[in-house]
Amino acid sequence: MAILSTSHARRVAHHSVVWISGVTLAAFAVVPLLWGVSTSFKREADVYGFPPKWIPSPATLTNYLSVVRDPALVHEFVNTLIIAGTTTAIALVISILGGYGFSRYRFRGRDTLLWTVLLTQLFPRVVVIVPYFVILRNVQLINTYQGLVMVYLMVVFPVAIWMIKGFFDNLPKEIEEAAEMDGCSLLRILWSIIIPMSRPALAAVTMYSFILAYNEFLFALVFTNGLGKRPLSVGLAFFIDDTGVNWGELMAASLLMSLPAIVVFSLAQKLLVRGLSEGAVKG
Amino acid sequence: MTSAVDNSVALAPPKRRRVPVRRRIVPYVLIMPGMLLLAAMMVYPLIQTVVFSFAKVQLPTFRTSFIGLKNFTQIFGSDNLQPMLGRTLFWIVGTVVLRFILGFWAALTFNATVKGTIVLRILCILPWTVPSIASANLWRWLLQSDTGLIDQTLKVLGLPHLALNWLADPRTAMPVVMVAYSWAGFPFIMLLLLAGMQGIPKESYEAAKVDGANWWQLFRHITIPSLRGVIIVAILLEIISALNSFDMLYVLTTGGPGNSSQILSQFIYQTGFTSFNLGGASALSTLLLVVAFGIFLLYAVLNSRSTQREGRS
């Protein structure tokens, strides 16, 4: 009995330690977000109120409405969709072909090339910013969608090809071999066997690639000027009007921008962590 | 591999291999688009960076003229370089350590699988999912002098003397950005470590417990050694991402006040695109490239050692 109750007491103590520690961490994680949410529903007059109030009263949707109706923000959002969408589509095609090549064939230079791809993913991006600028200038693609897509391909493609190769490695080869014997062409095999079999993984890579391009800031900052072609990330860094920063609107806009990213990462979390870490751990 | 073998396969009823020549070309065709992209957008630019670092790039024509080591002597001669490199090192060490403390703490907490904590775990992942510019804006608002949540809360608690102008004070600017940056990144470490911890067999813990090991001994002699590979990868990824970090620093402080939160990546940007000294920016980039390469070599050495120790290939 004595042993039982001490072990029970221990369990309770252990559980409460875990709970306290978890709650502390979760509070640290969500306070900045919750405060942003709270501010985004406040009237401009209440934003600076002291003492700080967590529940806005009255709550208002004004900030969200003016953000959605702001022509500049809408324009930047459309820019982001065009740039990130095009980048993702091209990167996906390149990565499916390349990933299949790396996964199914052994050829001279394979390992070297594969590692080169990984290394480029790990190199600090700032390093290539000057040559990118000069290249884009020379082909006159500064401040264009095409220019940013070109640059973003390099951001997205190394991760995408590694993840896709990893997923293809885990697919059974037998079906392809049977199809090949029946005289199926390679493109046919890819299109009607490989792609349907790896649909969830490809969906994850697609979403991740999209979000990578969606979130990118540095290249967009340097390679665009003015409102014309700049994406939302740059827009939100310069979201200041003549009266200074309107915090309610800035929080509403930032949260709206975060929403797709939060959804994607939460849905594909396991696949992403596996894909990202496997790429770095295994050859 | 030899053609003799391939021929015999081709003569025999077709098994799995098709015409060998074709099979040899196919993979190159498949990887061609990716490799062209890699050559055009990575290999060539990296070479360009090194070339530009020995050149003066004239604007607006972009004509380059070779000037030898002048860019480098200029950089290394500047009084700003040493403190800037010091700040960069401080930034890297500080953010990696902070992210690891938070990530490890979270992984240990949520690996305990206590009922109900799954909700807390999901909440802890949120910061990682928020775009960097959005996180920067959230923290910019929290850290506002006087009107931000942090200063207001300090005043409510009766500690108005602690309510600082965090982002405009050279003593606090960099540390608070480090906290914000670690907030955004710790969940990734947590997820990596959690994935690693789930791979540790429960039996090894139970056996050690029977032998009377306490939690610290379990942690020190089972958890850490089993996670060695994951930890090394995570440190590598984090160092690179710290070297690369730009967004949060740009939005929160733009390297200021003065230069107090300026690190190498910021400095490259400013040299190249505020002062329009493209040669100088390239020289700094080359320096960063060398540093990054050094880190890879270190990783390769550590990695081969740890795989040797574990006795797998």
Coordinates of C-alpha atoms in Angstrom, one line a residue:
Chain A
M1 CA 0.0 0.0 0.0
A2 CA 2.8 2.4 1.0
I3 CA 4.6 1.7 -2.2
L4 CA 1.5 2.1 -4.3
S5 CA 0.7 5.5 -2.8
T6 CA 4.2 6.9 -3.2
S7 CA 4.3 5.8 -6.8
H8 CA 0.9 7.4 -7.2
A9 CA 2.1 10.6 -5.6
R10 CA 5.2 10.5 -7.9
R11 CA 3.0 10.1 -10.9
V12 CA 0.9 13.1 -9.9
A13 CA 4.0 15.2 -9.2
H14 CA 5.4 14.1 -12.6
H15 CA 2.2 15.0 -14.4
S16 CA 1.9 18.4 -12.8
V17 CA 5.6 19.2 -13.7
V18 CA 4.9 18.3 -17.3
W19 CA 1.7 20.3 -17.3
I20 CA 3.3 23.4 -15.8
S21 CA 6.2 23.2 -18.2
G22 CA 3.9 22.7 -21.2
V23 CA 1.6 25.5 -20.2
T24 CA 4.5 27.9 -19.8
L25 CA 5.9 27.0 -23.2
A26 CA 2.5 27.3 -24.9
A27 CA 1.9 30.7 -23.3
F28 CA 5.2 31.9 -24.7
A29 CA 4.3 30.5 -28.1
V30 CA 0.8 32.0 -28.3
V31 CA 1.0 35.3 -26.4
P32 CA 2.4 37.3 -29.4
L33 CA -0.2 35.8 -31.7
L34 CA -3.1 36.3 -29.3
W35 CA -2.1 39.9 -28.6
G36 CA -2.1 40.5 -32.4
V37 CA -5.5 38.9 -32.7
S38 CA -6.8 41.1 -29.8
T39 CA -5.4 44.3 -31.4
S40 CA -6.8 43.4 -34.8
F41 CA -10.3 43.5 -33.4
K42 CA -9.9 46.8 -31.5
R43 CA -11.1 50.2 -32.5
E44 CA -8.3 52.6 -33.3
A45 CA -9.1 54.5 -30.1
D46 CA -8.7 51.4 -27.9
V47 CA -5.5 50.1 -29.3
Y48 CA -3.3 52.1 -27.0
G49 CA -5.6 51.8 -24.0
F50 CA -4.1 51.4 -20.5
P51 CA -4.2 49.0 -18.7
P52 CA -4.0 46.6 -21.7
K53 CA -7.2 44.7 -22.4
W54 CA -7.1 41.3 -23.9
I55 CA -10.8 41.1 -24.9
P56 CA -11.6 44.0 -27.2
S57 CA -14.9 45.7 -26.3
P58 CA -16.5 46.7 -28.5
A59 CA -15.0 44.3 -30.9
T60 CA -14.9 45.5 -34.5
L61 CA -14.2 44.2 -37.9
T62 CA -13.1 47.6 -39.3
N63 CA -9.5 46.7 -39.5
Y64 CA -10.1 43.5 -41.5
L65 CA -12.5 45.3 -43.8
S66 CA -10.2 48.1 -44.5
V67 CA -7.3 45.6 -45.1
V68 CA -9.4 43.6 -47.6
R69 CA -10.5 46.7 -49.3
D70 CA -7.0 48.3 -49.4
P71 CA -6.1 48.3 -53.2
A72 CA -2.4 48.3 -52.5
L73 CA -2.6 45.2 -50.3
V74 CA -4.9 43.4 -52.6
H75 CA -2.6 44.1 -55.5
E76 CA 0.4 42.8 -53.5
F77 CA -1.5 39.7 -52.5
V78 CA -2.3 39.0 -56.2
N79 CA 1.4 39.5 -57.0
T80 CA 2.3 37.0 -54.3
L81 CA -0.2 34.5 -55.7
I82 CA 1.1 34.8 -59.3
I83 CA 4.8 34.6 -58.3
A84 CA 4.5 31.8 -55.7
G85 CA 2.0 29.9 -57.9
T86 CA 4.2 30.0 -61.0
T87 CA 7.3 29.1 -59.0
T88 CA 5.6 26.2 -57.4
A89 CA 4.3 24.8 -60.7
I90 CA 7.7 24.9 -62.4
A91 CA 9.6 23.7 -59.4
L92 CA 7.3 20.7 -59.1
V93 CA 7.7 19.6 -62.7
I94 CA 11.5 19.9 -62.5
S95 CA 11.6 18.2 -59.1
I96 CA 9.4 15.3 -60.1
L97 CA 11.5 14.6 -63.2
G98 CA 14.8 15.1 -61.3
G99 CA 13.6 13.3 -58.2
Y100 CA 12.6 10.3 -60.2
G101 CA 16.0 10.3 -62.0
F102 CA 17.9 10.4 -58.7
S103 CA 15.7 7.9 -57.0
R104 CA 15.5 5.2 -59.7
Y105 CA 18.8 5.3 -61.6
R106 CA 22.4 4.9 -60.6
F107 CA 24.7 6.9 -62.9
R108 CA 28.0 8.6 -62.9
G109 CA 28.1 11.7 -60.8
R110 CA 24.8 11.0 -59.1
D111 CA 25.9 11.4 -55.5
T112 CA 28.0 14.4 -56.2
L113 CA 25.1 16.2 -58.0
L114 CA 22.7 15.2 -55.2
W115 CA 25.0 16.6 -52.5
T116 CA 25.5 19.8 -54.6
V117 CA 21.8 20.3 -54.6
L118 CA 21.6 19.9 -50.9
L119 CA 24.6 22.3 -50.3
T120 CA 23.0 25.0 -52.4
Q121 CA 19.9 24.7 -50.1
L122 CA 22.2 25.3 -47.1
F123 CA 24.2 28.2 -48.5
P124 CA 23.4 31.6 -47.0
R125 CA 21.2 33.3 -49.6
V126 CA 22.7 36.7 -49.1
V127 CA 25.8 35.4 -50.8
V128 CA 24.3 35.3 -54.2
I129 CA 22.3 38.5 -54.0
V130 CA 24.8 40.7 -55.9
P131 CA 25.2 38.3 -58.8
Y132 CA 21.4 37.8 -59.0
F133 CA 21.0 41.5 -59.1
V134 CA 23.5 41.8 -62.0
I135 CA 22.0 38.8 -63.8
L136 CA 18.5 40.1 -63.6
R137 CA 19.7 43.6 -64.6
N138 CA 21.5 42.1 -67.7
V139 CA 18.4 40.2 -68.9
Q140 CA 16.2 43.2 -67.9
L141 CA 14.1 41.2 -65.4
I142 CA 14.4 43.5 -62.4
N143 CA 11.0 44.3 -61.0
T144 CA 9.2 41.6 -63.1
Y145 CA 7.3 38.5 -62.2
Q146 CA 9.6 36.4 -64.4
G147 CA 12.7 37.7 -62.5
L148 CA 11.3 36.8 -59.1
V149 CA 10.1 33.4 -60.3
M150 CA 13.6 32.7 -61.6
V151 CA 15.2 33.6 -58.2
Y152 CA 12.5 31.8 -56.2
L153 CA 13.0 28.6 -58.2
M154 CA 16.4 28.4 -56.6
V155 CA 14.9 28.9 -53.2
V156 CA 12.2 26.2 -53.7
F157 CA 13.7 23.6 -56.0
P158 CA 16.5 22.1 -53.9
V159 CA 14.2 21.3 -51.0
A160 CA 11.5 20.1 -53.3
I161 CA 13.7 17.7 -55.2
W162 CA 15.2 16.2 -52.1
M163 CA 11.8 15.7 -50.5
I164 CA 10.4 14.1 -53.6
K165 CA 13.4 11.9 -54.1
G166 CA 13.0 10.7 -50.6
F167 CA 9.3 9.9 -51.1
F168 CA 10.0 8.1 -54.4
D169 CA 12.7 6.0 -52.7
N170 CA 10.0 4.6 -50.5
L171 CA 7.7 3.6 -53.3
P172 CA 7.8 -0.1 -54.4
K173 CA 9.5 -0.6 -57.7
E174 CA 7.5 -3.7 -58.8
I175 CA 4.6 -1.9 -60.5
E176 CA 6.9 0.3 -62.6
E177 CA 8.9 -2.8 -63.7
A178 CA 5.8 -4.5 -64.8
A179 CA 4.6 -1.5 -66.7
E180 CA 8.0 -1.1 -68.3
M181 CA 7.8 -4.7 -69.4
D182 CA 4.5 -4.0 -71.0
G183 CA 6.2 -1.3 -73.0
C184 CA 4.9 1.7 -71.1
S185 CA 6.9 4.9 -71.9
L186 CA 8.7 6.6 -69.1
L187 CA 6.5 9.7 -69.1
R188 CA 3.5 7.4 -69.1
I189 CA 4.9 5.5 -66.0
L190 CA 5.5 8.8 -64.2
W191 CA 2.1 10.2 -65.1
S192 CA -0.1 7.2 -64.5
I193 CA 1.8 5.3 -61.8
I194 CA 4.3 7.3 -59.9
I195 CA 2.3 10.6 -59.5
P196 CA -1.0 9.0 -58.4
M197 CA 0.9 6.8 -55.9
S198 CA 2.7 9.7 -54.3
R199 CA -0.2 12.1 -54.3
P200 CA -0.2 13.0 -50.6
A201 CA 3.6 13.5 -50.5
L202 CA 3.4 15.6 -53.7
A203 CA 0.6 17.7 -52.1
A204 CA 2.8 18.3 -49.1
V205 CA 5.7 19.4 -51.3
T206 CA 3.5 21.6 -53.4
M207 CA 2.1 23.4 -50.3
Y208 CA 5.5 23.7 -48.7
S209 CA 7.0 25.1 -51.9
F210 CA 4.2 27.6 -52.3
I211 CA 4.6 28.8 -48.7
L212 CA 8.4 29.1 -49.1
A213 CA 7.9 31.5 -52.0
Y214 CA 4.9 33.1 -50.3
N215 CA 7.0 34.0 -47.2
E216 CA 10.2 35.1 -49.0
F217 CA 11.3 38.6 -48.2
L218 CA 14.9 39.4 -48.9
F219 CA 15.0 38.8 -52.7
A220 CA 11.6 40.4 -53.1
L221 CA 12.9 43.5 -51.3
V222 CA 16.0 43.8 -53.5
F223 CA 14.6 42.8 -56.9
T224 CA 11.4 44.9 -56.9
N225 CA 10.9 48.6 -56.5
G226 CA 7.6 50.3 -55.8
L227 CA 4.2 48.9 -55.6
G228 CA 4.0 47.4 -59.1
K229 CA 5.4 43.9 -58.7
R230 CA 6.2 43.6 -55.1
P231 CA 4.7 40.8 -53.1
L232 CA 2.8 41.0 -49.9
S233 CA 5.8 40.2 -47.7
V234 CA 7.5 43.4 -48.8
G235 CA 4.2 45.3 -48.6
L236 CA 3.7 44.3 -44.9
A237 CA 7.3 45.4 -44.0
F238 CA 6.4 48.9 -45.3
F239 CA 2.8 49.1 -44.1
I240 CA 3.0 52.7 -42.8
D241 CA 0.6 55.5 -43.8
D242 CA 1.0 59.2 -43.2
T243 CA -0.1 59.0 -39.6
G244 CA 2.4 56.3 -38.7
V245 CA 1.6 52.7 -38.1
N246 CA -2.0 51.7 -37.8
W247 CA -1.4 48.7 -35.5
G248 CA -5.0 47.3 -35.7
E249 CA -4.8 47.2 -39.5
L250 CA -1.2 45.9 -39.5
M251 CA -2.1 43.1 -37.1
A252 CA -5.2 42.2 -39.2
A253 CA -3.1 42.1 -42.4
S254 CA -0.3 40.1 -40.8
L255 CA -2.7 37.5 -39.4
L256 CA -4.6 37.2 -42.7
M257 CA -1.2 36.6 -44.4
S258 CA -0.3 34.0 -41.8
L259 CA -3.5 32.0 -42.2
P260 CA -2.6 30.0 -45.3
A261 CA 0.9 29.3 -44.0
I262 CA -0.4 28.2 -40.6
V263 CA -2.9 25.8 -42.2
V264 CA -0.3 24.3 -44.6
F265 CA 2.3 23.8 -41.9
S266 CA -0.1 22.3 -39.5
L267 CA -1.6 19.9 -42.0
A268 CA 1.7 18.7 -43.5
Q269 CA 3.9 19.0 -40.3
K270 CA 4.9 15.3 -40.1
L271 CA 5.8 14.9 -43.8
L272 CA 7.7 18.2 -43.7
V273 CA 9.8 17.4 -40.7
R274 CA 10.6 13.9 -42.1
G275 CA 11.4 15.3 -45.6
L276 CA 13.5 18.1 -44.3
S277 CA 15.5 16.1 -41.8
E278 CA 15.9 13.0 -43.9
G279 CA 17.4 15.1 -46.7
A280 CA 20.0 16.3 -44.3
V281 CA 20.7 13.0 -42.6
K282 CA 20.9 10.5 -45.3
G283 CA 22.7 10.4 -48.6
Chain B
M1 CA 28.0 -2.6 -65.2
T2 CA 30.1 -4.2 -68.0
S3 CA 28.6 -4.4 -71.5
A4 CA 29.1 -8.1 -71.5
V5 CA 26.6 -8.5 -68.7
D6 CA 24.2 -6.1 -70.3
N7 CA 24.3 -8.0 -73.6
S8 CA 23.5 -11.3 -72.0
V9 CA 20.6 -9.6 -70.3
A10 CA 19.4 -8.2 -73.6
L11 CA 19.6 -11.6 -75.2
A12 CA 17.8 -13.4 -72.5
P13 CA 14.1 -12.9 -72.2
P14 CA 13.7 -9.3 -71.2
K15 CA 13.8 -9.2 -67.4
R16 CA 13.9 -5.7 -65.9
R17 CA 16.5 -3.8 -68.0
R18 CA 15.8 -2.3 -71.3
V19 CA 18.3 -1.2 -73.9
P20 CA 21.4 -0.2 -71.9
V21 CA 22.4 2.8 -73.9
R22 CA 19.0 4.3 -73.5
R23 CA 19.0 3.5 -69.8
R24 CA 22.3 5.3 -69.4
I25 CA 21.0 8.5 -71.1
V26 CA 17.5 8.6 -69.4
P27 CA 18.6 9.7 -66.0
Y28 CA 20.6 12.6 -67.4
V29 CA 17.6 13.7 -69.4
L30 CA 15.5 13.5 -66.3
I31 CA 17.7 15.6 -64.1
M32 CA 18.7 18.0 -66.9
P33 CA 16.2 20.8 -66.2
G34 CA 17.1 20.8 -62.5
M35 CA 20.8 20.7 -63.2
L36 CA 20.6 23.6 -65.7
L37 CA 18.8 25.6 -63.1
L38 CA 21.4 24.8 -60.6
A39 CA 24.2 25.8 -63.0
A40 CA 22.5 29.0 -64.1
M41 CA 21.2 30.2 -60.7
M42 CA 23.7 28.8 -58.2
V43 CA 27.1 27.7 -59.7
Y44 CA 27.4 30.7 -62.0
P45 CA 26.3 33.3 -59.4
L46 CA 28.7 31.9 -56.8
I47 CA 31.5 32.2 -59.3
Q48 CA 30.3 35.7 -60.1
T49 CA 30.4 36.6 -56.4
V50 CA 34.0 35.6 -56.2
V51 CA 34.9 37.4 -59.5
F52 CA 33.1 40.6 -58.4
S53 CA 34.9 40.5 -55.1
F54 CA 38.1 41.3 -57.0
A55 CA 36.5 43.9 -59.1
K56 CA 35.1 47.4 -59.1
V57 CA 31.5 47.3 -60.5
Q58 CA 30.7 50.5 -62.1
L59 CA 27.2 51.8 -62.0
P60 CA 24.9 52.2 -63.9
T61 CA 26.7 50.3 -66.7
F62 CA 27.8 47.4 -64.5
R63 CA 31.1 47.3 -66.3
T64 CA 33.6 45.5 -64.1
S65 CA 37.3 46.2 -63.8
F66 CA 39.8 44.1 -62.0
I67 CA 41.2 45.8 -58.9
G68 CA 42.9 42.9 -57.1
L69 CA 42.5 42.7 -53.4
K70 CA 41.4 46.3 -53.0
N71 CA 37.8 45.4 -51.9
F72 CA 39.2 43.1 -49.3
T73 CA 41.8 45.5 -48.0
Q74 CA 39.1 48.1 -47.7
I75 CA 36.8 45.8 -45.8
F76 CA 39.5 44.4 -43.5
G77 CA 40.8 48.0 -43.0
S78 CA 37.4 49.3 -41.8
D79 CA 37.0 49.8 -38.1
N80 CA 33.4 48.5 -38.4
L81 CA 34.4 45.0 -39.4
Q82 CA 35.6 43.6 -36.2
P83 CA 32.6 44.7 -34.0
M84 CA 30.3 43.6 -36.8
L85 CA 31.8 40.1 -36.9
G86 CA 31.6 40.0 -33.1
R87 CA 27.9 40.8 -33.2
T88 CA 27.4 38.2 -35.9
L89 CA 29.0 35.6 -33.7
F90 CA 27.0 36.7 -30.7
W91 CA 23.8 36.5 -32.8
I92 CA 24.6 33.0 -34.0
V93 CA 25.6 31.6 -30.7
G94 CA 22.8 33.4 -28.9
T95 CA 20.0 32.3 -31.2
V96 CA 21.2 28.7 -31.6
V97 CA 21.5 28.3 -27.8
L98 CA 18.1 30.0 -27.1
R99 CA 16.4 27.9 -29.8
F100 CA 18.0 24.8 -28.5
I101 CA 17.1 25.4 -24.9
L102 CA 13.5 26.1 -25.8
G103 CA 13.3 23.3 -28.3
F104 CA 14.8 20.7 -26.0
W105 CA 12.7 21.8 -23.1
A106 CA 9.6 21.5 -25.3
A107 CA 10.6 18.1 -26.7
L108 CA 11.2 16.7 -23.3
T109 CA 7.9 18.1 -22.0
F110 CA 5.8 16.7 -24.9
N111 CA 7.7 13.4 -25.1
A112 CA 6.3 12.6 -21.7
T113 CA 2.9 11.9 -23.3
V114 CA 0.8 13.1 -20.4
K115 CA -2.9 13.2 -21.2
G116 CA -4.1 16.5 -22.7
T117 CA -0.7 17.9 -23.4
I118 CA -1.2 17.3 -27.2
V119 CA -3.2 20.6 -27.3
L120 CA -0.3 22.4 -25.8
R121 CA 2.0 20.8 -28.3
I122 CA 0.0 22.0 -31.2
L123 CA 0.0 25.5 -29.7
C124 CA 3.8 25.4 -29.4
I125 CA 4.1 24.6 -33.2
L126 CA 2.2 27.8 -34.2
P127 CA 5.2 30.3 -34.1
W128 CA 7.1 28.2 -36.7
T129 CA 4.1 28.3 -39.1
V130 CA 3.8 32.1 -39.1
P131 CA 5.6 33.9 -42.1
S132 CA 8.7 35.7 -40.9
I133 CA 7.4 39.1 -41.9
A134 CA 4.2 38.5 -39.9
S135 CA 6.1 37.4 -36.8
A136 CA 8.4 40.4 -37.1
N137 CA 5.3 42.6 -37.1
L138 CA 3.8 40.8 -34.1
W139 CA 6.9 41.4 -32.2
R140 CA 7.3 44.9 -33.3
W141 CA 4.0 45.7 -31.8
L142 CA 4.8 43.8 -28.5
L143 CA 8.1 45.6 -28.1
Q144 CA 6.8 49.1 -28.9
S145 CA 8.1 51.6 -26.3
D146 CA 5.4 52.6 -23.8
T147 CA 2.4 51.4 -25.8
G148 CA 3.5 47.8 -26.5
L149 CA 2.2 44.9 -24.4
I150 CA 5.5 44.3 -22.7
D151 CA 5.9 47.8 -21.4
Q152 CA 2.3 48.1 -20.5
T153 CA 2.3 44.9 -18.5
L154 CA 5.5 46.0 -16.7
K155 CA 3.7 49.2 -15.7
V156 CA 0.7 47.3 -14.5
L157 CA 3.0 45.2 -12.4
G158 CA 4.4 48.3 -10.9
L159 CA 7.8 48.1 -12.6
P160 CA 7.7 51.2 -14.9
H161 CA 11.5 51.6 -14.6
L162 CA 11.9 48.3 -16.5
A163 CA 9.7 49.5 -19.3
L164 CA 12.3 50.3 -21.9
N165 CA 12.4 51.4 -25.5
W166 CA 13.5 47.9 -26.4
L167 CA 14.1 48.3 -30.1
A168 CA 15.7 51.8 -29.9
D169 CA 18.1 51.0 -27.1
P170 CA 21.5 49.8 -28.3
R171 CA 21.8 47.6 -25.2
T172 CA 18.5 45.7 -25.7
A173 CA 17.9 45.9 -29.5
M174 CA 19.9 42.8 -30.5
P175 CA 18.9 40.6 -27.5
V176 CA 15.1 41.2 -28.0
V177 CA 15.4 40.4 -31.7
M178 CA 17.2 37.2 -30.7
V179 CA 14.2 36.3 -28.4
A180 CA 11.7 37.1 -31.2
Y181 CA 13.8 35.0 -33.7
S182 CA 14.1 32.1 -31.3
W183 CA 10.3 32.3 -30.7
A184 CA 9.8 31.8 -34.4
G185 CA 12.3 28.9 -34.7
F186 CA 12.2 26.8 -31.6
P187 CA 9.2 24.6 -32.7
F188 CA 11.3 23.2 -35.5
I189 CA 14.0 22.0 -33.1
M190 CA 11.2 20.6 -30.9
L191 CA 9.7 18.6 -33.8
L192 CA 13.1 17.3 -34.9
L193 CA 14.1 16.2 -31.4
L194 CA 10.6 14.7 -30.8
A195 CA 10.9 12.7 -33.9
G196 CA 14.3 11.5 -32.7
M197 CA 13.1 10.7 -29.2
Q198 CA 10.3 8.6 -30.6
G199 CA 13.0 6.4 -32.1
I200 CA 14.6 5.6 -28.8
P201 CA 13.5 2.2 -27.6
K202 CA 11.5 2.3 -24.3
E203 CA 13.4 -0.7 -23.0
S204 CA 16.7 1.1 -22.7
Y205 CA 15.0 3.6 -20.3
E206 CA 13.3 0.8 -18.3
A207 CA 16.5 -1.2 -18.0
A208 CA 18.4 1.9 -16.7
K209 CA 15.6 2.7 -14.3
V210 CA 15.8 -0.8 -12.8
D211 CA 19.5 -0.2 -12.3
G212 CA 18.5 2.9 -10.2
A213 CA 19.3 5.7 -12.7
N214 CA 17.7 9.1 -12.0
W215 CA 16.2 11.3 -14.7
W216 CA 19.4 13.3 -15.2
Q217 CA 21.4 10.1 -15.8
L218 CA 18.8 8.8 -18.2
F219 CA 18.9 12.1 -20.1
R220 CA 22.7 12.3 -20.1
H221 CA 23.5 8.7 -20.9
I222 CA 20.5 7.6 -23.1
T223 CA 18.6 10.6 -24.5
I224 CA 21.6 12.7 -25.6
P225 CA 23.7 9.9 -27.1
S226 CA 20.7 8.6 -29.1
L227 CA 19.9 12.0 -30.4
R228 CA 23.5 12.8 -31.4
G229 CA 22.9 12.6 -35.2
V230 CA 19.7 14.7 -35.0
I231 CA 21.4 17.3 -32.8
I232 CA 24.3 17.7 -35.1
V233 CA 22.0 18.2 -38.1
A234 CA 19.8 20.6 -36.2
I235 CA 22.8 22.7 -35.1
L236 CA 24.1 22.8 -38.7
L237 CA 20.7 24.0 -40.0
E238 CA 20.4 26.5 -37.2
I239 CA 23.8 28.0 -37.7
I240 CA 23.2 28.4 -41.4
S241 CA 19.8 29.9 -40.8
A242 CA 21.3 32.3 -38.2
L243 CA 24.0 33.4 -40.7
N244 CA 21.2 33.9 -43.2
S245 CA 18.8 35.7 -41.0
F246 CA 17.6 39.0 -42.4
D247 CA 13.9 39.5 -42.3
M248 CA 13.3 40.0 -38.6
L249 CA 16.4 42.2 -38.1
Y250 CA 15.4 44.3 -41.0
V251 CA 11.8 44.9 -39.9
L252 CA 12.5 45.2 -36.2
T253 CA 15.7 47.3 -36.1
T254 CA 17.2 47.6 -39.6
G255 CA 20.5 46.9 -37.9
G256 CA 20.1 49.9 -35.6
P257 CA 20.2 51.9 -33.5
G258 CA 23.5 52.9 -34.8
N259 CA 25.0 49.6 -35.9
S260 CA 24.1 47.9 -32.6
S261 CA 22.1 45.0 -34.2
Q262 CA 23.8 44.8 -37.5
I263 CA 25.2 41.4 -38.5
L264 CA 27.0 40.2 -41.6
S265 CA 23.9 39.5 -43.7
Q266 CA 22.5 43.0 -43.0
F267 CA 25.9 44.6 -43.7
I268 CA 26.1 42.9 -47.1
Y269 CA 22.7 44.2 -48.0
Q270 CA 23.5 47.7 -46.9
T271 CA 26.9 47.7 -48.6
G272 CA 25.4 46.5 -51.9
F273 CA 22.1 48.1 -52.1
T274 CA 22.2 51.2 -49.8
S275 CA 25.7 52.3 -50.5
F276 CA 25.7 50.6 -54.0
N277 CA 29.2 49.2 -53.4
L278 CA 28.7 45.9 -55.3
G279 CA 32.3 45.0 -55.2
G280 CA 32.5 45.5 -51.5
A281 CA 29.3 43.5 -51.0
S282 CA 30.8 40.7 -53.1
A283 CA 33.9 40.6 -51.0
L284 CA 31.8 40.3 -47.9
S285 CA 29.8 37.6 -49.5
T286 CA 33.0 35.7 -50.4
L287 CA 33.9 36.0 -46.7
L288 CA 30.5 34.6 -45.7
L289 CA 30.9 31.8 -48.3
V290 CA 34.2 30.8 -46.7
V291 CA 32.7 30.8 -43.3
A292 CA 29.7 28.7 -44.5
F293 CA 32.1 26.3 -46.2
G294 CA 34.1 25.9 -42.9
I295 CA 30.9 25.0 -41.1
F296 CA 30.1 22.3 -43.7
L297 CA 33.6 20.8 -43.3
L298 CA 33.1 20.8 -39.5
Y299 CA 29.8 19.1 -40.0
A300 CA 31.3 16.5 -42.4
V301 CA 34.0 15.7 -39.8
L302 CA 31.6 15.5 -36.9
N303 CA 29.1 13.4 -38.9
S304 CA 31.6 10.9 -40.1
R305 CA 32.9 10.6 -36.5
S306 CA 29.5 10.0 -35.1
T307 CA 28.6 7.4 -37.7
Q308 CA 31.9 5.7 -37.0
R309 CA 31.1 5.6 -33.3
E310 CA 27.7 4.2 -33.9
G311 CA 29.2 1.6 -36.2
R312 CA 26.8 2.1 -39.1
S313 CA 27.6 3.3 -42.6

